PDB file of C-alpha atoms in Angstrom:
ATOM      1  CA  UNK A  12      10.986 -76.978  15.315  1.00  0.00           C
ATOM      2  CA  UNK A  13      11.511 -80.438  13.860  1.00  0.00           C
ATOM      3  CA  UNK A  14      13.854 -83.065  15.112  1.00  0.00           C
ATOM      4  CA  UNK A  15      14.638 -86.559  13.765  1.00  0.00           C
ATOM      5  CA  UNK A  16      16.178 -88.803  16.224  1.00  0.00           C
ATOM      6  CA  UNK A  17      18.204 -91.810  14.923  1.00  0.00           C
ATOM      7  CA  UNK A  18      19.320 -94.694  17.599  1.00  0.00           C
ATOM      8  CA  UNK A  19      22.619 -95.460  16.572  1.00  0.00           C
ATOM      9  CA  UNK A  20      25.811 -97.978  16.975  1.00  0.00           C
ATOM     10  CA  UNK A  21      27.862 -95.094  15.382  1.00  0.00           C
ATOM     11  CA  UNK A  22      27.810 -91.964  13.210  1.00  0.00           C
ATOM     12  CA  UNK A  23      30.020 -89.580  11.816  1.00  0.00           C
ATOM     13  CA  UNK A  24      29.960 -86.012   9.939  1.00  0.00           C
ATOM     14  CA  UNK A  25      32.449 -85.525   7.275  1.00  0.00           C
ATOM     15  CA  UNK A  26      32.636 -81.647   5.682  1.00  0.00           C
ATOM     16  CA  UNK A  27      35.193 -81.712   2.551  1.00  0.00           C
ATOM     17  CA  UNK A  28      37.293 -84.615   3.995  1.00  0.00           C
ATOM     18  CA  UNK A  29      37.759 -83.986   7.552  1.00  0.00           C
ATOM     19  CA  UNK A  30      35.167 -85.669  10.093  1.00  0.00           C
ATOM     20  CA  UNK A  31      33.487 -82.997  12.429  1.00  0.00           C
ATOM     21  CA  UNK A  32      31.923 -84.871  14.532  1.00  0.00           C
ATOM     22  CA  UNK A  33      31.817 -88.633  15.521  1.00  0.00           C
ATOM     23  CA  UNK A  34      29.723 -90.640  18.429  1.00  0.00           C
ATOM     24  CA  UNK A  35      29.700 -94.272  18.695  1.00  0.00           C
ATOM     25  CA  UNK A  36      26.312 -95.723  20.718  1.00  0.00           C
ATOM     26  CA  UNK A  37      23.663 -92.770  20.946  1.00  0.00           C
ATOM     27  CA  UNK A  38      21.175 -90.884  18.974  1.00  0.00           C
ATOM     28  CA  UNK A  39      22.127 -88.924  15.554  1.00  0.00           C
ATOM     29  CA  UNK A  40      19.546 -85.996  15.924  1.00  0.00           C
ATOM     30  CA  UNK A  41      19.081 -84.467  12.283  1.00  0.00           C
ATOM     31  CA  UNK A  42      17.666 -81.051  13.696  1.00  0.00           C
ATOM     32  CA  UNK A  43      15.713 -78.172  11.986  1.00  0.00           C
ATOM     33  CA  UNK A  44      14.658 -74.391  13.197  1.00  0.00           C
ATOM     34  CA  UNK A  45      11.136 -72.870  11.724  1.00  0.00           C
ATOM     35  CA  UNK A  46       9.995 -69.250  11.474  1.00  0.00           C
ATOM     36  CA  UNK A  47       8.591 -68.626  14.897  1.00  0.00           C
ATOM     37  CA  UNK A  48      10.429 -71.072  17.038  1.00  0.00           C
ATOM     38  CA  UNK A  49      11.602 -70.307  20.315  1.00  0.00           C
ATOM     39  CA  UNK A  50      14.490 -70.953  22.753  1.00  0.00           C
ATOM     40  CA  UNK A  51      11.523 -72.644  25.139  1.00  0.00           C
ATOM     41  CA  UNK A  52      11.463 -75.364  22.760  1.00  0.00           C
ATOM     42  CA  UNK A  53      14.685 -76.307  22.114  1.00  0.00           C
ATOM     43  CA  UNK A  54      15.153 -76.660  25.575  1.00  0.00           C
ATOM     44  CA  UNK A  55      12.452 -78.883  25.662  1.00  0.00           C
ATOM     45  CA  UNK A  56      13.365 -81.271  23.125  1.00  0.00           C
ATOM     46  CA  UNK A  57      17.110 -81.211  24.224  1.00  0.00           C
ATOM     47  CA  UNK A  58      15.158 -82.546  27.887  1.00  0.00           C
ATOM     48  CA  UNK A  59      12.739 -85.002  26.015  1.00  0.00           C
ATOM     49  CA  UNK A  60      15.858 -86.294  24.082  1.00  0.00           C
ATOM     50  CA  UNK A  61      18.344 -86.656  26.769  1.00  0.00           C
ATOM     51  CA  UNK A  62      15.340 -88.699  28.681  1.00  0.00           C
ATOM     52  CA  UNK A  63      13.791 -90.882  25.785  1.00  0.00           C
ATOM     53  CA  UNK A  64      13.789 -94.258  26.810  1.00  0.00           C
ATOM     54  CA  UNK A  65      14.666 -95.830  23.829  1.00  0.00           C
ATOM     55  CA  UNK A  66      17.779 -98.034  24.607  1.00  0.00           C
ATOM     56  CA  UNK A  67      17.543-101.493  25.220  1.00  0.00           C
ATOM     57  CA  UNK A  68      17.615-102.738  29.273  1.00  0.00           C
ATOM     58  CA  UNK A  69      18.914-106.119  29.889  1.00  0.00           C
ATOM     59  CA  UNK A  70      15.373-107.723  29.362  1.00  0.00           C
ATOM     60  CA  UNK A  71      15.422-106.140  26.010  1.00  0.00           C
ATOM     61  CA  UNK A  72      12.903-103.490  26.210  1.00  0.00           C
ATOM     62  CA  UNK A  73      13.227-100.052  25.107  1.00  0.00           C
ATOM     63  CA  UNK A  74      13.473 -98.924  28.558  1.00  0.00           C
ATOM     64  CA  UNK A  75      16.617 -96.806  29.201  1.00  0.00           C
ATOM     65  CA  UNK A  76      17.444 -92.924  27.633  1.00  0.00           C
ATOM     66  CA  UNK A  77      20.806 -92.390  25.969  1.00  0.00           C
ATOM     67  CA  UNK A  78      21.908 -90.769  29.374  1.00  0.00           C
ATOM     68  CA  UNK A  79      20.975 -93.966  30.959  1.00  0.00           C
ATOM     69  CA  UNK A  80      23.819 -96.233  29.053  1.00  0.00           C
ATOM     70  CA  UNK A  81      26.027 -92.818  28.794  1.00  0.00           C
ATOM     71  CA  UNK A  82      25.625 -92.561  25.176  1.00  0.00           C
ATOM     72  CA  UNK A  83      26.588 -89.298  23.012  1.00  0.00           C
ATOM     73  CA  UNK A  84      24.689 -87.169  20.779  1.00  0.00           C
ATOM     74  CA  UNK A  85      25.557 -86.477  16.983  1.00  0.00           C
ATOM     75  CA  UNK A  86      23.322 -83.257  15.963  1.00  0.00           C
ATOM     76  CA  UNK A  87      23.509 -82.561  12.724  1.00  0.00           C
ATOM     77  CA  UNK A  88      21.439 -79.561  10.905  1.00  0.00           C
ATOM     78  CA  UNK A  89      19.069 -80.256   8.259  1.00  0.00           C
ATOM     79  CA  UNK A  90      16.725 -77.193   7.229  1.00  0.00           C
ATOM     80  CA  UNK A  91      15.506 -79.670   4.671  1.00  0.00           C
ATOM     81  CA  UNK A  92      13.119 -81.052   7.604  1.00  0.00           C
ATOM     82  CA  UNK A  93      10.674 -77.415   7.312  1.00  0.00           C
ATOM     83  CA  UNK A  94      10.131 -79.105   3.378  1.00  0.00           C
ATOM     84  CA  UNK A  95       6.878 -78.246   1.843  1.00  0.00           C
ATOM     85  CA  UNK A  96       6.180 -81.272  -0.486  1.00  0.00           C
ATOM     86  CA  UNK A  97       2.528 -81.384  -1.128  1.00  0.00           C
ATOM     87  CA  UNK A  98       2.385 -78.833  -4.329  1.00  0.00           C
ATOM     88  CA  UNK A  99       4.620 -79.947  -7.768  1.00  0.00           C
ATOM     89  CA  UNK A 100       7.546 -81.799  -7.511  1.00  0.00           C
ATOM     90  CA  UNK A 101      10.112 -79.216  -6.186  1.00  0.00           C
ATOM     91  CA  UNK A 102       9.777 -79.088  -2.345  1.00  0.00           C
ATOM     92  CA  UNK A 103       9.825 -75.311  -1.145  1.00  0.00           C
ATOM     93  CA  UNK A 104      11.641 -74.762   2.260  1.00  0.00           C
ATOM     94  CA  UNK A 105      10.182 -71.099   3.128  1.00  0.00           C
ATOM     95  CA  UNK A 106       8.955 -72.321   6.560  1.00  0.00           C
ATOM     96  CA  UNK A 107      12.894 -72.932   7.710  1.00  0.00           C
ATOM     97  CA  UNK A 108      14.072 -69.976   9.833  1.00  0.00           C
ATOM     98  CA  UNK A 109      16.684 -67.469   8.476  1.00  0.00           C
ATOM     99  CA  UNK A 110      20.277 -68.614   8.231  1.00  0.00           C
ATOM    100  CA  UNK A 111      21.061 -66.423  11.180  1.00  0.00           C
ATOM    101  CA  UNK A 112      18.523 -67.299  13.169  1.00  0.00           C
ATOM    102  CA  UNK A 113      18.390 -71.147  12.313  1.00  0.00           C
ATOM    103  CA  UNK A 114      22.114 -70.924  13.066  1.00  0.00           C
ATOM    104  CA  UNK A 115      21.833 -69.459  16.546  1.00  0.00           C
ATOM    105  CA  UNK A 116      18.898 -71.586  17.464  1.00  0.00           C
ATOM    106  CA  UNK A 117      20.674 -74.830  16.277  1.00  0.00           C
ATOM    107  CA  UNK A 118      23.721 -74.047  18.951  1.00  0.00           C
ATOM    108  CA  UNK A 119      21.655 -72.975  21.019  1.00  0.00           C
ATOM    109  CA  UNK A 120      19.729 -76.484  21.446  1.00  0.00           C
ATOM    110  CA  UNK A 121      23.234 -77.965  21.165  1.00  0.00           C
ATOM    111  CA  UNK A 122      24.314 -76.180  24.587  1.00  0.00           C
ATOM    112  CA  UNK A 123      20.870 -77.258  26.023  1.00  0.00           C
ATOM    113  CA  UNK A 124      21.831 -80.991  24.904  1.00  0.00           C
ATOM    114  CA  UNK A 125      25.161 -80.354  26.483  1.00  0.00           C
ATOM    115  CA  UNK A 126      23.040 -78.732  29.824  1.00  0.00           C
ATOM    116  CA  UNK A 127      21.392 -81.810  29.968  1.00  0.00           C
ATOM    117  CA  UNK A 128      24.377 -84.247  30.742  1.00  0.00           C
ATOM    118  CA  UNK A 129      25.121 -85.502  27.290  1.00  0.00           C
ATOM    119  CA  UNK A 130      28.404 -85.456  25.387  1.00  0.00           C
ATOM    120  CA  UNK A 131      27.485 -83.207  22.113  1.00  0.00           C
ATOM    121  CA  UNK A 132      29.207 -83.713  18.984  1.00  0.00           C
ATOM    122  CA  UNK A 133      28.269 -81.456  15.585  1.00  0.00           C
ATOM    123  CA  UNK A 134      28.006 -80.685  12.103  1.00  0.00           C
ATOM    124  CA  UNK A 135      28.836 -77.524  10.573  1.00  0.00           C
ATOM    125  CA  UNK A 136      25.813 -75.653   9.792  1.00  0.00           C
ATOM    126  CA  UNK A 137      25.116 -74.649   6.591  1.00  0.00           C
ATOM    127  CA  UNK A 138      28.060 -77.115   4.964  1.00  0.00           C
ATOM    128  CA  UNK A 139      27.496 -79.512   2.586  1.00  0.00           C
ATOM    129  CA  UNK A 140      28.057 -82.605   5.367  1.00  0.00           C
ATOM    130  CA  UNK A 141      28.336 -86.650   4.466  1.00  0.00           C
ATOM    131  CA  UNK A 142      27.026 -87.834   7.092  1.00  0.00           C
ATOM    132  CA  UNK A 143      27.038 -91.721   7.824  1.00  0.00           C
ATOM    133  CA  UNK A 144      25.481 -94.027  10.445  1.00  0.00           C
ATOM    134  CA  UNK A 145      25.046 -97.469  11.625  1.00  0.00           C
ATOM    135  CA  UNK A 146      21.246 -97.024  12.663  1.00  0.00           C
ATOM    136  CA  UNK A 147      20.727 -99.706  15.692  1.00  0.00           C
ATOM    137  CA  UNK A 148      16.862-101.309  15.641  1.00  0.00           C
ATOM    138  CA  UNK A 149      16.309 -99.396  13.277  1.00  0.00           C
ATOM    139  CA  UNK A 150      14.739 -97.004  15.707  1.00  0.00           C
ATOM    140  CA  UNK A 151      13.515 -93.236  14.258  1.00  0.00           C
ATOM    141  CA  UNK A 152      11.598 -91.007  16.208  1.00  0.00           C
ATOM    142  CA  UNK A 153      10.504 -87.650  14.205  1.00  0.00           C
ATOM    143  CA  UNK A 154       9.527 -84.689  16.960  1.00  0.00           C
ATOM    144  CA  UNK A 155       7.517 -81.549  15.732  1.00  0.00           C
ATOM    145  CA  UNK A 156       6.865 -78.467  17.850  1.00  0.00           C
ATOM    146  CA  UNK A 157       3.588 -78.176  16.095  1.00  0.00           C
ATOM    147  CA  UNK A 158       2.277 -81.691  17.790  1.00  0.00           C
ATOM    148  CA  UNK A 159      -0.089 -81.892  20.563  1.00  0.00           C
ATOM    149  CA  UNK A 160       0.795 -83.037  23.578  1.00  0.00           C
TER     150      UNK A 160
END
């Protein structure tokens, strides 16, 4: 499971004209399912998200979580993430889990977001989705299942 976490003044998902989703301050989470993953560990990133201090305090120190200054989440799939790049020049995206199950495991971690405390706005999965953003810092955090702890 990969997810890339964007700190944000705004975003928005647009799919053929009409916006699906929308958050002003919060995290845009661009989120990808792998062959193999498990329900375990969406429900641990959706609890590492909701409690990443990566908001500023009033000192100006990334000290507070998106919960913290009752921010909303933006979670928009990308199987794109599970790219294989290293051999020729057209990236291969075999490790990405089935439609199906890449689809249930993406709402899934969306209700485990929404478990968590945090307003939850989406994509559509599988769509072809503009999505904009007004990244704050910038500040990108990229999360793999596959990294030690």
């Amino acid at each position: 499971m990969r997810a890339v976490l964007q700190r944000v003044s705004e975003a928005s998902v647009t799919v053929d004209g009409d916006i699906t989703g929308a958050i002003e301050q919060g995290l845009l989470v661009l989120f990808c399912a792998e062959h193999g993953d498990i329900d375990d560990e969406a429900t641990y990133f959706a609890r590492k998200i909701s409690k990443m201090r990566i908001f500023t305090d009033d000192e100006g120190k990334m000290n507070r979580s998106v919960l913290d200054i009752n921010g909303s989440v933006l979670v928009v799939s990308q199987f794109t993430l599970a790219a294989n790049w290293k051999k020729g020049n057209r990236p291969g995206f075999s490790a990405a889990a089935s439609p199906a199950e890449g689809e249930r495991l993406y709402k899934f971690f969306c209700h485990a977001l929404k478990n968590e405390g945090l307003t939850v706005e989406k994509g559509i999965f599988g769509a072809h989705m503009d999505v904009r953003l007004l990244n704050d810092g910038p500040v990108t955090i990229v999360m793999d299942s596959k990294d030690s702890a």
